[in-house]
PDB file of C-alpha atoms in Angstrom:
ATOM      1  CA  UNK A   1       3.103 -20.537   6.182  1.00 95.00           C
ATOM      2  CA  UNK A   2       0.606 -19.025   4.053  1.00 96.00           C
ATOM      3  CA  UNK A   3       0.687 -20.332   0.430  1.00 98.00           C
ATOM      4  CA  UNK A   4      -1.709 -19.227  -2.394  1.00 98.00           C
ATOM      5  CA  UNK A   5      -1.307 -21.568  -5.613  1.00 98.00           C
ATOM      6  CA  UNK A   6      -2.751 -20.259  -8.994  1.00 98.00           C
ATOM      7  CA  UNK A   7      -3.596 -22.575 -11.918  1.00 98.00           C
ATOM      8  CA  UNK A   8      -6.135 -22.635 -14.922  1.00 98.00           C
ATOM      9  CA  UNK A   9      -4.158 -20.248 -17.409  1.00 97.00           C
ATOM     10  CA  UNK A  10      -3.915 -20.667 -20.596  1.00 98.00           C
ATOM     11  CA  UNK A  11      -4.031 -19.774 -24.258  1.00 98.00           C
ATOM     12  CA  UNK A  12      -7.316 -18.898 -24.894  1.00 98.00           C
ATOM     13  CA  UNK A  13      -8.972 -17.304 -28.461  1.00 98.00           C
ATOM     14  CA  UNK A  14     -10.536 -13.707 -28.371  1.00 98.00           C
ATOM     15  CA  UNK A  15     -13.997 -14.371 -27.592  1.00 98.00           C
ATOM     16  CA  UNK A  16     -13.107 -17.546 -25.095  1.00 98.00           C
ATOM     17  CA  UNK A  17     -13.721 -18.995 -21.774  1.00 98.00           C
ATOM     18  CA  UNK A  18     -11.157 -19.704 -18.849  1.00 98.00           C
ATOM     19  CA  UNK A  19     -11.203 -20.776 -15.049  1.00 98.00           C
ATOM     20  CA  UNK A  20      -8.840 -19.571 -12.398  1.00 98.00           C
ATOM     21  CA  UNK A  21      -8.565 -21.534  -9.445  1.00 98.00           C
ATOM     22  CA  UNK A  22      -5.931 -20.461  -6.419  1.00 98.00           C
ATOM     23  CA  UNK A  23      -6.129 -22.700  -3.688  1.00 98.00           C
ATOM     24  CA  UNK A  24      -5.329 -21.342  -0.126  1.00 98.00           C
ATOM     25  CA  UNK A  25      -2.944 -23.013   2.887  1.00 98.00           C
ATOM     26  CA  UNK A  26      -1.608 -22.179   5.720  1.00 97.00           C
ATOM     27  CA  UNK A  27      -4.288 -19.298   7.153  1.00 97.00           C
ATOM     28  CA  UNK A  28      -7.898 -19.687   7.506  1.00 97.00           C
ATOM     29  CA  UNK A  29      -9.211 -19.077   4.528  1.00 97.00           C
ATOM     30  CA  UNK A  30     -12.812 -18.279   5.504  1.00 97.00           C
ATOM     31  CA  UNK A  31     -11.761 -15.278   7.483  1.00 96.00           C
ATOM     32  CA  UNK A  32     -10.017 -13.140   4.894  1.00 97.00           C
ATOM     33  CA  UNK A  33     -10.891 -11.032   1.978  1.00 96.00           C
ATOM     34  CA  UNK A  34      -9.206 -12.864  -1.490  1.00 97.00           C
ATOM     35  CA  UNK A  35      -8.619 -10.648  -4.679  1.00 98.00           C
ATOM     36  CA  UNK A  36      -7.243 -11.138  -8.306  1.00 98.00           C
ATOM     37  CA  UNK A  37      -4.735  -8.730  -9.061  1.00 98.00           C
ATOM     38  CA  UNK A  38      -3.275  -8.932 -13.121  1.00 98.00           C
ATOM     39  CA  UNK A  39      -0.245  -7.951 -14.619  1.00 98.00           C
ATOM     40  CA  UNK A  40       0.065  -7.201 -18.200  1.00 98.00           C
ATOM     41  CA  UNK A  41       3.595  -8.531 -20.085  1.00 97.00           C
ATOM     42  CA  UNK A  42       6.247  -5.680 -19.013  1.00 96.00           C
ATOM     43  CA  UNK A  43       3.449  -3.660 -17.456  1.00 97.00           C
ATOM     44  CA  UNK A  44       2.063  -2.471 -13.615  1.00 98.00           C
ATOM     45  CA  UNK A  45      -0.229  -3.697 -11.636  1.00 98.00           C
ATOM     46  CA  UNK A  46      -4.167  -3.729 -12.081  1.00 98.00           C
ATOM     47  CA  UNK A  47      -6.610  -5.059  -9.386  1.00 97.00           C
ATOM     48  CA  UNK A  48      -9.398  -7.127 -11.042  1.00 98.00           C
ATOM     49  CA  UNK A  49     -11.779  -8.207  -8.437  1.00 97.00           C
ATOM     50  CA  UNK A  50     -12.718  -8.653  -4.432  1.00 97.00           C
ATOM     51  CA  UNK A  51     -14.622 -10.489  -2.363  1.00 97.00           C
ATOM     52  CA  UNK A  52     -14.876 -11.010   1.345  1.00 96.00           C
ATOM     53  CA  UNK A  53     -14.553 -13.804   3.399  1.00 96.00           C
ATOM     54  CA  UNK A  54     -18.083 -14.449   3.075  1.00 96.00           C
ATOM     55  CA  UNK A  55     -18.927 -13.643  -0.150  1.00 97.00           C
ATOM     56  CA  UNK A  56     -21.146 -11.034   0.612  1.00 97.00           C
ATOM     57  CA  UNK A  57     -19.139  -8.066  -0.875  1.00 96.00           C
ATOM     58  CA  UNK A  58     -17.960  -8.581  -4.279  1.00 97.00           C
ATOM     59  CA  UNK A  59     -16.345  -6.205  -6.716  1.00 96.00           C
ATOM     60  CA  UNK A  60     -14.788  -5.454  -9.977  1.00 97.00           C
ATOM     61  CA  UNK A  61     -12.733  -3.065 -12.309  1.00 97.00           C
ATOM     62  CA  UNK A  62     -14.498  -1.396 -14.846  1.00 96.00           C
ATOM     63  CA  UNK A  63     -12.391  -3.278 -17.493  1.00 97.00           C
ATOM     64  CA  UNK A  64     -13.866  -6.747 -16.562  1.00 98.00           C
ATOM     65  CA  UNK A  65     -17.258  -6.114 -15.298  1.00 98.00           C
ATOM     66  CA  UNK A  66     -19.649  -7.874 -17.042  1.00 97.00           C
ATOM     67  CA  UNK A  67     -17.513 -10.696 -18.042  1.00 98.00           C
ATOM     68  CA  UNK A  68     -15.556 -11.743 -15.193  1.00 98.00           C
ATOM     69  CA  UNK A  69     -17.114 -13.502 -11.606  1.00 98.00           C
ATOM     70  CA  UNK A  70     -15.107 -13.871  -9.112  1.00 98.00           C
ATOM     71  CA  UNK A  71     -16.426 -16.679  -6.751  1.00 98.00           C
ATOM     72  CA  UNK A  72     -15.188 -19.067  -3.398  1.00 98.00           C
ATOM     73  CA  UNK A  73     -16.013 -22.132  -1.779  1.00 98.00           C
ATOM     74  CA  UNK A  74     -14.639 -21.831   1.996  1.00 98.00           C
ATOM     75  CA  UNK A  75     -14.887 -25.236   2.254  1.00 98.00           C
ATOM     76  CA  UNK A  76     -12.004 -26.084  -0.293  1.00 98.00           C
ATOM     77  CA  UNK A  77     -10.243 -22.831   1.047  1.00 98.00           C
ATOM     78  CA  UNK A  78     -10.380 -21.890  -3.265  1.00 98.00           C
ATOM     79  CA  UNK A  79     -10.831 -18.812  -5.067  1.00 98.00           C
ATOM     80  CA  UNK A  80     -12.246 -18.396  -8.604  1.00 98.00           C
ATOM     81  CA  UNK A  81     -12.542 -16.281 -11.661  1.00 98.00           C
ATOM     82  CA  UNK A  82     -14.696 -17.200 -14.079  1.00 98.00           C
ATOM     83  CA  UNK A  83     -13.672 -15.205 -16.939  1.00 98.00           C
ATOM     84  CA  UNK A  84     -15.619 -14.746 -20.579  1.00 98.00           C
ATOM     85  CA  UNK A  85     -15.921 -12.626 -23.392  1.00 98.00           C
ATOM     86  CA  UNK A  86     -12.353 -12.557 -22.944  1.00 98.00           C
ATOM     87  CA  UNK A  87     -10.094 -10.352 -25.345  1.00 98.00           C
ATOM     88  CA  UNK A  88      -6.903  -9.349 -26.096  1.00 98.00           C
ATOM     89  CA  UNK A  89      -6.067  -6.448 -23.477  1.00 98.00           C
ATOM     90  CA  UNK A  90      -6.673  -9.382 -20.716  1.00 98.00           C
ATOM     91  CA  UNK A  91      -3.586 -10.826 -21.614  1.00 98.00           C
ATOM     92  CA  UNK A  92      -1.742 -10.642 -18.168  1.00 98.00           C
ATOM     93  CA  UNK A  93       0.038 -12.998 -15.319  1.00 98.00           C
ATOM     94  CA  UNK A  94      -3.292 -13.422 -13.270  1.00 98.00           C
ATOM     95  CA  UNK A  95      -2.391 -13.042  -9.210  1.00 98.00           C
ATOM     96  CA  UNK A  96      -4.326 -14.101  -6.178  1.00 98.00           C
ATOM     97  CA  UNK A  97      -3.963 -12.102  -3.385  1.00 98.00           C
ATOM     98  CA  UNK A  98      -4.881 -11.878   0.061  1.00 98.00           C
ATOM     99  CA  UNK A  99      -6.564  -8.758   2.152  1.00 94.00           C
ATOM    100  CA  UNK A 100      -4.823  -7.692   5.426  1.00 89.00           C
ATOM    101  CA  UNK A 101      -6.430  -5.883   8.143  1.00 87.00           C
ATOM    102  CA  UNK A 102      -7.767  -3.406   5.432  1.00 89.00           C
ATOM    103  CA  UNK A 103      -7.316  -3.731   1.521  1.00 90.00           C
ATOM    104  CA  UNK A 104      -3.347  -4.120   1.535  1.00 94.00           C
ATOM    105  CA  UNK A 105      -2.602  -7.186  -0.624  1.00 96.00           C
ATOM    106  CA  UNK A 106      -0.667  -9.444   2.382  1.00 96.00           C
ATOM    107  CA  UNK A 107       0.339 -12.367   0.292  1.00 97.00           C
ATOM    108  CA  UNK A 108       0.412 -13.045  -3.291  1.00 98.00           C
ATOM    109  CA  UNK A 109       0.004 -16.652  -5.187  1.00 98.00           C
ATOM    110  CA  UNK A 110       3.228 -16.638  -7.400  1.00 98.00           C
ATOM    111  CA  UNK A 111       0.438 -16.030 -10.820  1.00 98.00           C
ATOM    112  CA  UNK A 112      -1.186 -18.105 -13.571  1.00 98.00           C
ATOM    113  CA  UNK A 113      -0.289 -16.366 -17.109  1.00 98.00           C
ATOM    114  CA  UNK A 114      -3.712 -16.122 -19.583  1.00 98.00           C
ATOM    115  CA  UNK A 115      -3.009 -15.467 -23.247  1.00 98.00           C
ATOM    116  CA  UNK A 116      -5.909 -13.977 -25.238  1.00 98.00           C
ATOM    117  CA  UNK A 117      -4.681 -14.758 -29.083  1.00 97.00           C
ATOM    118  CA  UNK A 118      -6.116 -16.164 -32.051  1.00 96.00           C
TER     119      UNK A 118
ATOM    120  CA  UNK B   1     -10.784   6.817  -8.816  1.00 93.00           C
ATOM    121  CA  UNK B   2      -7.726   7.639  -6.832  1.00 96.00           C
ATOM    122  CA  UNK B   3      -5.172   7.843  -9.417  1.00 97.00           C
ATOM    123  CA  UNK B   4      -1.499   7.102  -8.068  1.00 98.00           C
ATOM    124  CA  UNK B   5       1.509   8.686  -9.411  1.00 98.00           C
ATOM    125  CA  UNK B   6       5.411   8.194  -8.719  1.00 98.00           C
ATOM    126  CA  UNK B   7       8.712   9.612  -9.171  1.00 95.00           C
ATOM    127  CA  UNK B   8      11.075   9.221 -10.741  1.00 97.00           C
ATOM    128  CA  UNK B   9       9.930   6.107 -13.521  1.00 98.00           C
ATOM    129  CA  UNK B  10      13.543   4.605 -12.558  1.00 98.00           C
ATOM    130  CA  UNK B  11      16.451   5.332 -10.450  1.00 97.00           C
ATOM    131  CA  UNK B  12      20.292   4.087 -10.294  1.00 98.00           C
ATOM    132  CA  UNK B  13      22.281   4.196  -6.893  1.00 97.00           C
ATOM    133  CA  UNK B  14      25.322   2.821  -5.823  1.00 97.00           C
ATOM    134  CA  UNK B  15      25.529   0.331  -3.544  1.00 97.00           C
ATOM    135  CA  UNK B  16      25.058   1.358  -0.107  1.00 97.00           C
ATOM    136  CA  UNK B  17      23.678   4.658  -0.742  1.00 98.00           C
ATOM    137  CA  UNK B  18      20.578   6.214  -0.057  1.00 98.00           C
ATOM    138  CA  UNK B  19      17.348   5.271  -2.264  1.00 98.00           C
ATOM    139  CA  UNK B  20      14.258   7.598  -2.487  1.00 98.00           C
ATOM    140  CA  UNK B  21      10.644   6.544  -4.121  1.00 98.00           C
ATOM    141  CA  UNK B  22       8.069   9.280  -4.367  1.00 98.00           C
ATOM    142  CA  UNK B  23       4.227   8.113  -4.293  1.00 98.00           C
ATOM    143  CA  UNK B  24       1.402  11.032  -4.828  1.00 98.00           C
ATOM    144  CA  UNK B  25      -2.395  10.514  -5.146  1.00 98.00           C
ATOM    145  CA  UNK B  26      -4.674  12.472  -6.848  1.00 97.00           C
ATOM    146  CA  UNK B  27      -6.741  12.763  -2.990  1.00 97.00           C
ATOM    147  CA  UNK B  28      -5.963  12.569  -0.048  1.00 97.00           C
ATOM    148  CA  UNK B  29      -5.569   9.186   1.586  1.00 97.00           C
ATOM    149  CA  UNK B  30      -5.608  10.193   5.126  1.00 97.00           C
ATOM    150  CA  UNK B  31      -8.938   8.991   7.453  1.00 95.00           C
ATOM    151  CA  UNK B  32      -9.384  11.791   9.864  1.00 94.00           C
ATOM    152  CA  UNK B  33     -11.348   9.562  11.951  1.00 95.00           C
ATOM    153  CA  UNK B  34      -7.992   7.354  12.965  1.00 94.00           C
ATOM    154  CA  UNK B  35      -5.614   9.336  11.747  1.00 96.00           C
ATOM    155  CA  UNK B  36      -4.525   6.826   9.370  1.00 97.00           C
ATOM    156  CA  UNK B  37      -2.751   7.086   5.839  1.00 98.00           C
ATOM    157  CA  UNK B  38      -4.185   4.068   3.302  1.00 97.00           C
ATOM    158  CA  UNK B  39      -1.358   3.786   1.572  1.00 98.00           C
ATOM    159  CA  UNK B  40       1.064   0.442   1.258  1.00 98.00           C
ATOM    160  CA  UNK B  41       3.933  -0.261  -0.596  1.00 98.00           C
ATOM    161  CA  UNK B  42       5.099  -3.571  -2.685  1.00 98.00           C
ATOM    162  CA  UNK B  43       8.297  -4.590  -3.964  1.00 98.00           C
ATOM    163  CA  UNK B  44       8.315  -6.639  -7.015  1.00 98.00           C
ATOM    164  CA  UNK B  45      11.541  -8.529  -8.266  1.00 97.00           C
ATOM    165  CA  UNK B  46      12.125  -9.936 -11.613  1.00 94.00           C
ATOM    166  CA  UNK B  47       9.946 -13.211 -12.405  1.00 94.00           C
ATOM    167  CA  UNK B  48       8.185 -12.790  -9.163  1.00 97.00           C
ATOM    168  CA  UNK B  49       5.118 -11.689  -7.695  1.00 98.00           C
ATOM    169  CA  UNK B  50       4.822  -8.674  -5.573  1.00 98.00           C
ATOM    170  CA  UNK B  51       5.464  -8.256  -1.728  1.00 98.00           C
ATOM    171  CA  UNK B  52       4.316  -6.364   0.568  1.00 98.00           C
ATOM    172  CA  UNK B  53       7.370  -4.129   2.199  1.00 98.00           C
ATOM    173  CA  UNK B  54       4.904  -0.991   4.230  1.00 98.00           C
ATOM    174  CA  UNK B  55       1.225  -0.360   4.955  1.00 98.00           C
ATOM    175  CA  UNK B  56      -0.507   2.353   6.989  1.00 98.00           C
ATOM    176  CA  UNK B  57       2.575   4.215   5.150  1.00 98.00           C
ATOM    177  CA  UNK B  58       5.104   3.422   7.764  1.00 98.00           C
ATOM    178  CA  UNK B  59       4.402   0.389   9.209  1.00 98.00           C
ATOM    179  CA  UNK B  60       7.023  -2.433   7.771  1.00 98.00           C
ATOM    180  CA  UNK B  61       5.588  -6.072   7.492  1.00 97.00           C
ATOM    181  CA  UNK B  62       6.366  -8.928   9.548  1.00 95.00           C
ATOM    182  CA  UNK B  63      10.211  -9.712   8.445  1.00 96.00           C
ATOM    183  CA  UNK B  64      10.809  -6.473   6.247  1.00 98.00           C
ATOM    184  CA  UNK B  65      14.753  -5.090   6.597  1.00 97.00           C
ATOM    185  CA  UNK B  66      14.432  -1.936   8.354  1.00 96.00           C
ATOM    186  CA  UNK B  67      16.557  -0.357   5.621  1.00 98.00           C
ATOM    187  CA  UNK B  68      13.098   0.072   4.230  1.00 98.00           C
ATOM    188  CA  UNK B  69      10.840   2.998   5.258  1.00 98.00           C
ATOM    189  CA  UNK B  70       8.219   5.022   4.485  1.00 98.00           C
ATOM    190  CA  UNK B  71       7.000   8.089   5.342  1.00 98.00           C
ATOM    191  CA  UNK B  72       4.135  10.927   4.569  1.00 98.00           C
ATOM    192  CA  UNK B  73       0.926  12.047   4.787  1.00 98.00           C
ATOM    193  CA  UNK B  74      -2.219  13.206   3.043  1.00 97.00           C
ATOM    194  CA  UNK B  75      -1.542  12.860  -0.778  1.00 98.00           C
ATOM    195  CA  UNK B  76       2.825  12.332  -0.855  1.00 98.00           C
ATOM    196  CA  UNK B  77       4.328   9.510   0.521  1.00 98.00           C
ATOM    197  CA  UNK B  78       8.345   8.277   0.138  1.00 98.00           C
ATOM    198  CA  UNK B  79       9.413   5.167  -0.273  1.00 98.00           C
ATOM    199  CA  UNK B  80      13.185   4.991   1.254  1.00 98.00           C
ATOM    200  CA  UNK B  81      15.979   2.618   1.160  1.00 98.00           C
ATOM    201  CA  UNK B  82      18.867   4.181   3.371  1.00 97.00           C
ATOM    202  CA  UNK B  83      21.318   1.419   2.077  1.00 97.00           C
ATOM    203  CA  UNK B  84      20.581   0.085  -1.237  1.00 98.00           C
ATOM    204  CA  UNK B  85      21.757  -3.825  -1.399  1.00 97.00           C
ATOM    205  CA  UNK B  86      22.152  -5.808  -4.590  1.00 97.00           C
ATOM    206  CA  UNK B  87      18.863  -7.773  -3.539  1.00 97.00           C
ATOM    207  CA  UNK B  88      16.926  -5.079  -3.441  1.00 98.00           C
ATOM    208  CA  UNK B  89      16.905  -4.413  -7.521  1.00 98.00           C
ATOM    209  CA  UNK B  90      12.917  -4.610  -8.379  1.00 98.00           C
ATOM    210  CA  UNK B  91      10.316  -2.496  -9.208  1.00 98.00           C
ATOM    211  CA  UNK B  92       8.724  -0.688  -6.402  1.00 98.00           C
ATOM    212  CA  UNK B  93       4.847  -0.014  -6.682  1.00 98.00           C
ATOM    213  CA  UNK B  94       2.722   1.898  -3.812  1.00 98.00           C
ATOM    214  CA  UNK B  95      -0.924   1.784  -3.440  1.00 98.00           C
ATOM    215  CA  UNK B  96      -3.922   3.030  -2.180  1.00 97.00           C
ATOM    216  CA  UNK B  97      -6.876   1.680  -0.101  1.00 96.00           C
ATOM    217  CA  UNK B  98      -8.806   4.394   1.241  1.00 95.00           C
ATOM    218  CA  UNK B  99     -11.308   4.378  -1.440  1.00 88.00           C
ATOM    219  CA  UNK B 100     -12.104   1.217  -2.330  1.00 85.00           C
ATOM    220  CA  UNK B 101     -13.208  -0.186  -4.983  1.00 88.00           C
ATOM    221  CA  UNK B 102     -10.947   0.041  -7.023  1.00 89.00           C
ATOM    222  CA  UNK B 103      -7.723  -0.054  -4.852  1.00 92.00           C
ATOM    223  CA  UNK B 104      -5.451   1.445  -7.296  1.00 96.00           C
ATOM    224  CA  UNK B 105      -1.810   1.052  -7.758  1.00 98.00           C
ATOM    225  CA  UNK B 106       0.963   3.913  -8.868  1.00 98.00           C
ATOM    226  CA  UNK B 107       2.670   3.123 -11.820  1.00 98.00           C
ATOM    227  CA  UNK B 108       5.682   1.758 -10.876  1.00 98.00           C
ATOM    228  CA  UNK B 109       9.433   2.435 -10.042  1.00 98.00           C
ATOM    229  CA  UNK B 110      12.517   0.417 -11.594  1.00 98.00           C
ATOM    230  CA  UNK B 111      15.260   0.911  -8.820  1.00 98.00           C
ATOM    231  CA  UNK B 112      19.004  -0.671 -10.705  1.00 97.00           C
ATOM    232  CA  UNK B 113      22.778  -0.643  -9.112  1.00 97.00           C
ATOM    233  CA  UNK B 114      24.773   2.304 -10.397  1.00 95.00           C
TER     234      UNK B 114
END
């Protein structure tokens, strides 16, 4: 059974630092693409970042670029963001998600909630 | 960016009745090369993450009731339910892949029990 397990949230002040980790069962991890999808309080759905299996591809939304890095280590079968700078409007239940044949989002980690507040 | 929309914001049908999602994008997601709409649809129930119900438009996942189906082509998709249950109250999001990044997601649509 594929299982994708957030942690690393927080409450964090405008300006601050904070590490996502979702660690990966249950598939091989090395052979999938891996995203972070967020979700603001009562809002949609907002895809942060990709990156392939082998971390040669990596990509972000316009709203993050510059201060978030997305990162993996195969070898734990873990997926990062590495987010700074962070601000208010990143406030969100942070998802990890992972790619199906083409950029559907297969499975979903059940989210790590960030709060950006002073 | 491909910008999704959907219709209507939120709908209310009775149990066992018929339950229709509408999904446009701003361009068409159809690949002429495979003939192959990039679109997929998620269901989202309260306090949970999302799930994947349909991708390639019509094809249900692994394990999805076949209540649930989806149809279109090009730039309007439909999202139906041909007998609404009581577990199937959520939000129901579709989203595009063909041009990627970003994959983008339509706004949302609250379906409730009448």
């Amino acid at each position: 059974e594929v299982q994708l397990v957030e942690s690393g949230g927080g409450l964090v002040k405008p300006g601050g630092s904070l590490r996502l980790s979702c660690a990966a069962s249950g598939f091989t991890f090395s052979s999938y693409s891996m995203n972070w999808v967020r979700q603001a309080p009562g809002k949609g759905l907002e895809w942060v970042s990709s990156i392939s299996s082998s971390s040669s591809y990596i990509y972000y939304a316009d709203s993050v670029k510059g201060r978030f890095t997305i990162s993996r280590d195969n070898a734990k079968n873990s997926l990062y963001l590495q987010m700074n700078s962070l601000r208010a409007e990143d406030t969100a239940v942070y998802y990890c998600a992972r790619s199906g044949e083409e950029q559907w989002l297969g499975n979903w980690g059940q989210g790590t909630l960030v709060t950006v507040s002073s | 960016d491909i910008v999704m929309t959907q219709s209507p914001d939120s709908l209310a049908v009775s149990l066992g009745e018929r339950a229709t999602i509408n999904c446009k994008s701003s361009q068409s997601v159809l690949y002429s090369s495979n003939n192959k709409n990039y679109l997929a649809w998620y269901q989202q129930k309260p306090g949970q993450p999302p799930k994947l119900l349909i991708y390639w438009a019509s094809t249900r996942e692994s394990g999805v009731p076949d209540r649930f189906s989806g149809s279109g082509s090009g730039t309007d998709f439909t999202l139906t339910i041909s007998s609404l249950q009581a577990e199937d109250v959520a939000v129901y999001y579709c989203q595009q892949y063909y041009s990627t990044p970003p994959v983008t997601f339509g706004p949302g649509t609250k379906v409730d029990i009448k």
